[in-house]
Short mmCIF file of C-alpha atoms in Angstrom, two decimals:
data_model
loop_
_atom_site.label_atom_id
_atom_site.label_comp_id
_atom_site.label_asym_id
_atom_site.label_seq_id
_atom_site.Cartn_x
_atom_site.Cartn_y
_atom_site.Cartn_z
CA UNK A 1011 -119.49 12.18 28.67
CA UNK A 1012 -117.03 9.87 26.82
CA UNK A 1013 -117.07 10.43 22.91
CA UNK A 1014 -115.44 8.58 20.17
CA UNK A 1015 -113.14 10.14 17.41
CA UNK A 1016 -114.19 11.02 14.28
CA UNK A 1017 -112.01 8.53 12.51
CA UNK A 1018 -113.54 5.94 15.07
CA UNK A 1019 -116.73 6.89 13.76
CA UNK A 1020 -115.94 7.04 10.07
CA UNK A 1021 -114.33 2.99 10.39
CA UNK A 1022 -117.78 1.55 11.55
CA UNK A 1023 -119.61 3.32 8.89
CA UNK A 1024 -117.79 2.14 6.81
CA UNK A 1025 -117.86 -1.19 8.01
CA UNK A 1026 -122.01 -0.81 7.67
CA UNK A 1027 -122.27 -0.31 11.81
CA UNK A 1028 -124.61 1.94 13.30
CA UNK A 1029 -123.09 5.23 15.40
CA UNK A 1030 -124.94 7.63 17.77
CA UNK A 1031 -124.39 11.55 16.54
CA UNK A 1032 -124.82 14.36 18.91
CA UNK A 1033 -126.17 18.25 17.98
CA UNK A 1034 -124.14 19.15 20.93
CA UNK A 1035 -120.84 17.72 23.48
CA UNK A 1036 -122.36 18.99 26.52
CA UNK A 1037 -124.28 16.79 28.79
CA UNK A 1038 -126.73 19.58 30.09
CA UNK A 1039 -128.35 20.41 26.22
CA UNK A 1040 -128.19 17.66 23.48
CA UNK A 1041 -130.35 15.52 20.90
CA UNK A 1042 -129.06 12.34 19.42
CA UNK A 1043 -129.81 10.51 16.05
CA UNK A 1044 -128.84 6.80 15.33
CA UNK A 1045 -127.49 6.90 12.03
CA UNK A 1046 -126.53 4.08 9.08
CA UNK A 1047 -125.02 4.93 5.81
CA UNK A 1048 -127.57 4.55 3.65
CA UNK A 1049 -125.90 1.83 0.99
CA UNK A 1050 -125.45 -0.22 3.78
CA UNK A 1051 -129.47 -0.10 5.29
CA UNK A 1052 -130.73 -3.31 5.31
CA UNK A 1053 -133.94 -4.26 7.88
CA UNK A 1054 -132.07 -4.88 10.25
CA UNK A 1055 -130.97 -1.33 10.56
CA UNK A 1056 -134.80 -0.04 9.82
CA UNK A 1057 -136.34 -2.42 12.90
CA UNK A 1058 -133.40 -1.39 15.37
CA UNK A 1059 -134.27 2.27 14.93
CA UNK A 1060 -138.02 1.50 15.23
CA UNK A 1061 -137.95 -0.34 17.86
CA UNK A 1062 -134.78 1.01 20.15
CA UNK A 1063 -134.06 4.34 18.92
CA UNK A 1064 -138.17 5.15 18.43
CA UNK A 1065 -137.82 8.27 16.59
CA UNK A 1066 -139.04 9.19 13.14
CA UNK A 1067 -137.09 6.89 10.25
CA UNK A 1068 -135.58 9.59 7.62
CA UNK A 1069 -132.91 9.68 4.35
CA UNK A 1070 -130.61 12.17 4.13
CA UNK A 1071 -130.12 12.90 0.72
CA UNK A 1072 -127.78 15.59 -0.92
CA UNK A 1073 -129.60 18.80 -3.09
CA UNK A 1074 -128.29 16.89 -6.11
CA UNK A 1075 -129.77 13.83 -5.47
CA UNK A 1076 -133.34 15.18 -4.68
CA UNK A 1077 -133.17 16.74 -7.87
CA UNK A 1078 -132.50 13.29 -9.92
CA UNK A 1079 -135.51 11.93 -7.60
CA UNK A 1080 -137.49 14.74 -8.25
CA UNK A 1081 -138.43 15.45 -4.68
CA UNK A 1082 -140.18 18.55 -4.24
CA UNK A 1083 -139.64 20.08 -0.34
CA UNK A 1084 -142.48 19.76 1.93
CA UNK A 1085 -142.69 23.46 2.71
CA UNK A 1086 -141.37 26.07 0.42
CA UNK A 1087 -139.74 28.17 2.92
CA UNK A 1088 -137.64 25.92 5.27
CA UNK A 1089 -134.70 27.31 6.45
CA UNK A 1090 -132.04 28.28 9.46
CA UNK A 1091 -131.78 25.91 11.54
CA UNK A 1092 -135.16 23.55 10.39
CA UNK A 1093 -134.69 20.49 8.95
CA UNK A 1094 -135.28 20.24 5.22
CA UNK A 1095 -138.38 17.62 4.42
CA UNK A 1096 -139.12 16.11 1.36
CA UNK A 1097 -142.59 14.58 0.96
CA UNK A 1098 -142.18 11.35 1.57
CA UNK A 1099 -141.48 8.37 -0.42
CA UNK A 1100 -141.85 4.29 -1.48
CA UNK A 1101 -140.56 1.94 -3.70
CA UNK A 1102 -142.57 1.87 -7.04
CA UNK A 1103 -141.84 -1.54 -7.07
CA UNK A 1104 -141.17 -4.74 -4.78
CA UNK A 1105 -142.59 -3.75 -1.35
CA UNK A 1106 -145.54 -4.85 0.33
CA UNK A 1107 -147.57 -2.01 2.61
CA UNK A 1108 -144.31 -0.07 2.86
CA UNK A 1109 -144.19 -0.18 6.72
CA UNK A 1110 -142.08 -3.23 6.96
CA UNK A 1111 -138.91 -2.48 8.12
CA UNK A 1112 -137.92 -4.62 4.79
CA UNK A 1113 -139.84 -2.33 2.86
CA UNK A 1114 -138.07 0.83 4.04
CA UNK A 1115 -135.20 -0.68 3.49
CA UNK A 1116 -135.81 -1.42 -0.03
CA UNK A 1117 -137.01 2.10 -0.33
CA UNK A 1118 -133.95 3.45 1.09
CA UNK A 1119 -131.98 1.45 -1.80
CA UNK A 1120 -133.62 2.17 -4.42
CA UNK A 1121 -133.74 5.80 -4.06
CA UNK A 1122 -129.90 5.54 -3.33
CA UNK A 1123 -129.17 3.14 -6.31
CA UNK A 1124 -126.99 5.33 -8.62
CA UNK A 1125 -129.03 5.27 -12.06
CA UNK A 1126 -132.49 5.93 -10.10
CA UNK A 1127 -134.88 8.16 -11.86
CA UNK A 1128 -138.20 9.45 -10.37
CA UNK A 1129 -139.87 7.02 -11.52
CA UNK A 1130 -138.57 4.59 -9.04
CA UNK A 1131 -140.27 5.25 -6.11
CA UNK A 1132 -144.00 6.94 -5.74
CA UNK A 1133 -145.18 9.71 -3.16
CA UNK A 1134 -146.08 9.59 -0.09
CA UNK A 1135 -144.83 7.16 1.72
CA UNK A 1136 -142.79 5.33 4.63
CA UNK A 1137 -139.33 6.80 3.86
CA UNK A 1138 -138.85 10.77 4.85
CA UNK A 1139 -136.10 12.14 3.03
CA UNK A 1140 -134.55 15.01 4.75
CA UNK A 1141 -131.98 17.19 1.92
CA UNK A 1142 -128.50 18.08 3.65
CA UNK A 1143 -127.39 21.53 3.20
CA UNK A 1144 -124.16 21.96 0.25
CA UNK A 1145 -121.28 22.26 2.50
CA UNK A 1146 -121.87 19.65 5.36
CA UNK A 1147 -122.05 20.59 8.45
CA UNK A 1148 -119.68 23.80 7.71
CA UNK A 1149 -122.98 25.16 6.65
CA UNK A 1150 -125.29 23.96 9.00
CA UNK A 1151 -124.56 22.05 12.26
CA UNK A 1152 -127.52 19.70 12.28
CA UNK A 1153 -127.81 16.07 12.16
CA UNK A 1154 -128.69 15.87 8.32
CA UNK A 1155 -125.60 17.22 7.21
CA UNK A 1156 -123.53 15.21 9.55
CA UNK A 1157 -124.82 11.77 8.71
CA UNK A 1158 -124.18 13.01 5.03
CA UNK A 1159 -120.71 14.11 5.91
CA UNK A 1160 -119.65 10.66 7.79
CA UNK A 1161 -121.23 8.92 4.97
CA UNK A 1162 -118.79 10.66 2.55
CA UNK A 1163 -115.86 10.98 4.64
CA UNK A 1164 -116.02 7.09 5.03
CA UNK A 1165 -116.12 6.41 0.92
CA UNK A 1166 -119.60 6.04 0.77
CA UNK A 1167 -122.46 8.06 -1.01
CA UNK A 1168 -123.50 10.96 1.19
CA UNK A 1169 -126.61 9.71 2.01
CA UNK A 1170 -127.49 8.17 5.81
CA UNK A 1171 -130.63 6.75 7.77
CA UNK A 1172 -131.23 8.46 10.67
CA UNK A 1173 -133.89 8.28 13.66
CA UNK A 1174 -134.04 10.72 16.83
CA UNK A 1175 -133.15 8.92 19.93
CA UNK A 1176 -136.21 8.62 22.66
CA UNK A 1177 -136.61 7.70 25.63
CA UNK A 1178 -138.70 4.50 26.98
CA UNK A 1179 -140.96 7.14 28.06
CA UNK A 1180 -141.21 8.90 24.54
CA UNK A 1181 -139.18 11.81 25.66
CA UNK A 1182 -136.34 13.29 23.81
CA UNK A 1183 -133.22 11.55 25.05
CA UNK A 1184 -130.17 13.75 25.81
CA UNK A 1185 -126.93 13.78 27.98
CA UNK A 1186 -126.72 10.58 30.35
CA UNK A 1187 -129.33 8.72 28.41
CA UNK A 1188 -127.18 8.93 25.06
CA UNK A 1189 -124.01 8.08 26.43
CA UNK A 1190 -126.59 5.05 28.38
CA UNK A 1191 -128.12 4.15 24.87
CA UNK A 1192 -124.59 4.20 22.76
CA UNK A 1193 -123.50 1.79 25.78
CA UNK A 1194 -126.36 -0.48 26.09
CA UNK A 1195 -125.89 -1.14 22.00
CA UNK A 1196 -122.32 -1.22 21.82
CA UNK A 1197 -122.32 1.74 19.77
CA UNK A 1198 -119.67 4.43 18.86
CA UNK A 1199 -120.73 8.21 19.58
CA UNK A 1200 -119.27 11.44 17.84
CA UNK A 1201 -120.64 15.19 18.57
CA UNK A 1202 -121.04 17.45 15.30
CA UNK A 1203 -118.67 19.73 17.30
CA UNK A 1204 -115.79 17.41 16.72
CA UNK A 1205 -116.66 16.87 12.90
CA UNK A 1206 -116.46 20.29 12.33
CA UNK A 1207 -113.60 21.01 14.03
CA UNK A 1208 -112.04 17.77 11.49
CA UNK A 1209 -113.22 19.14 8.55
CA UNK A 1210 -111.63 22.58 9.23
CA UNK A 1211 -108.41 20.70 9.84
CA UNK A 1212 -108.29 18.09 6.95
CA UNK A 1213 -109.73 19.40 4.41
CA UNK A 1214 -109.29 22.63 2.05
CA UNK A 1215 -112.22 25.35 3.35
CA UNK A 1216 -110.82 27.97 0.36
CA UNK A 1217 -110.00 28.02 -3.20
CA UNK A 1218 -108.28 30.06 -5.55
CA UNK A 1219 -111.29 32.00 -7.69
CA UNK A 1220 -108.71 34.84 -9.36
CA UNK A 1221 -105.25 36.00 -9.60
CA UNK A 1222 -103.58 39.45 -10.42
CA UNK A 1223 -101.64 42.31 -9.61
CA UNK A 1224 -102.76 44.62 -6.54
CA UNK A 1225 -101.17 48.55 -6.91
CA UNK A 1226 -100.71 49.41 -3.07
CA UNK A 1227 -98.97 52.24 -1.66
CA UNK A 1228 -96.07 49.73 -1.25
CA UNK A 1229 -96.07 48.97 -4.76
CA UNK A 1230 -97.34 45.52 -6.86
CA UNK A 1231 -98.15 42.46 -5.02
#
């Protein structure tokens, strides 16, 4: 199976374009998630996922940002290697029934927008925000945290739309039928095995927390 770079990946976020993420880079065992960077979501984006990728809609949204929203978690004891729901969310303002793909996308921006306060959007609703683990995927390989992690890594918020990837049939689509999908939509693909691996080259993993002098046998260090 033929997978784009990571810095392939991170140049059509950036350039608002859609990528295909995998959990895995093996053909035999693998989910996919269409993703968008969130500041970029428009309908477009919303009715292409609804109607292509056919999984469940959902914001990835950083620990600090659910705070600001005020978004309590759907259960109180997610963890490992479950996906961390929010209850679900609208726009308090300017949306019709919600369900439009327009209207998810104005949800999406709004809770995004950088001065929003809870008060912005209202509970439940269309939207399901999903909070990324602190850390990326360094601390948890899943698709939240990688959407959040492109989304950074190409200058933009760390917040992504996502939707699973299903077959015509409604199945879960893996191996052939990703790489098939990514093709049929002219879409880059990246496995969170290869943004690991980036992060663990590029960027600084450790830091400096206290200095001194160590008494060994050998004498001070």
């Amino acid at each position: 199976m033929q997978l784009n770079d990571v810095d392939e990946l991170i140049s059509d976020i950036r350039q608002g374009r859609m990528v295909v993420l995998l959990d895995d880079d093996t053909e035999s065992h693998n989910e996919g998630v269409v993703m968008v960077a969130a500041e970029h979501c428009e309908a477009k984006h919303v009715n292409f996922m609804a109607r292509r990728a056919r999984g469940l809609i959902c914001l990835t949204l950083t620990e600090e940002r659910c705070a600001q929203l005020d978004l309590p978690p759907m259960v109180d004891d997610a963890q490992g290697e479950k996906s961390n729901f929010t209850l679900s969310i609208e726009a308090a303002e300017g949306i019709d029934t919600g369900i439009s793909a327009a209207d998810r996308a104005l949800t999406v921006q709004v809770a995004v927008a950088p001065h929003a306060v809870p008060a912005d959007i209202v509970q439940p609703g269309h939207i399901f925000p999903l909070t990324a683990m602190p850390g990326g995927v360094l601390t948890r390989a899943g698709h939240t945290e990688a959407a959040s992690d492109y989304a950074r890594l190409a200058g933009l918020l760390p917040a992504a739309v996502i939707a699973d990837i299903l077959t015509p049939e409604g199945t879960v689509a893996d191996g052939p039928a990703l790489a098939d999908f990514a093709a049929e939509h002219g879409l880059k693909m990246g496995s969170i095995a290869d943004l690991i691996h980036y992060r663990m080259v590029n960027e600084r993993t450790i830091r400096r927390v206290r200095e001194g002098v160590i008494d060994t046998e050998y004498g001070e260090f």
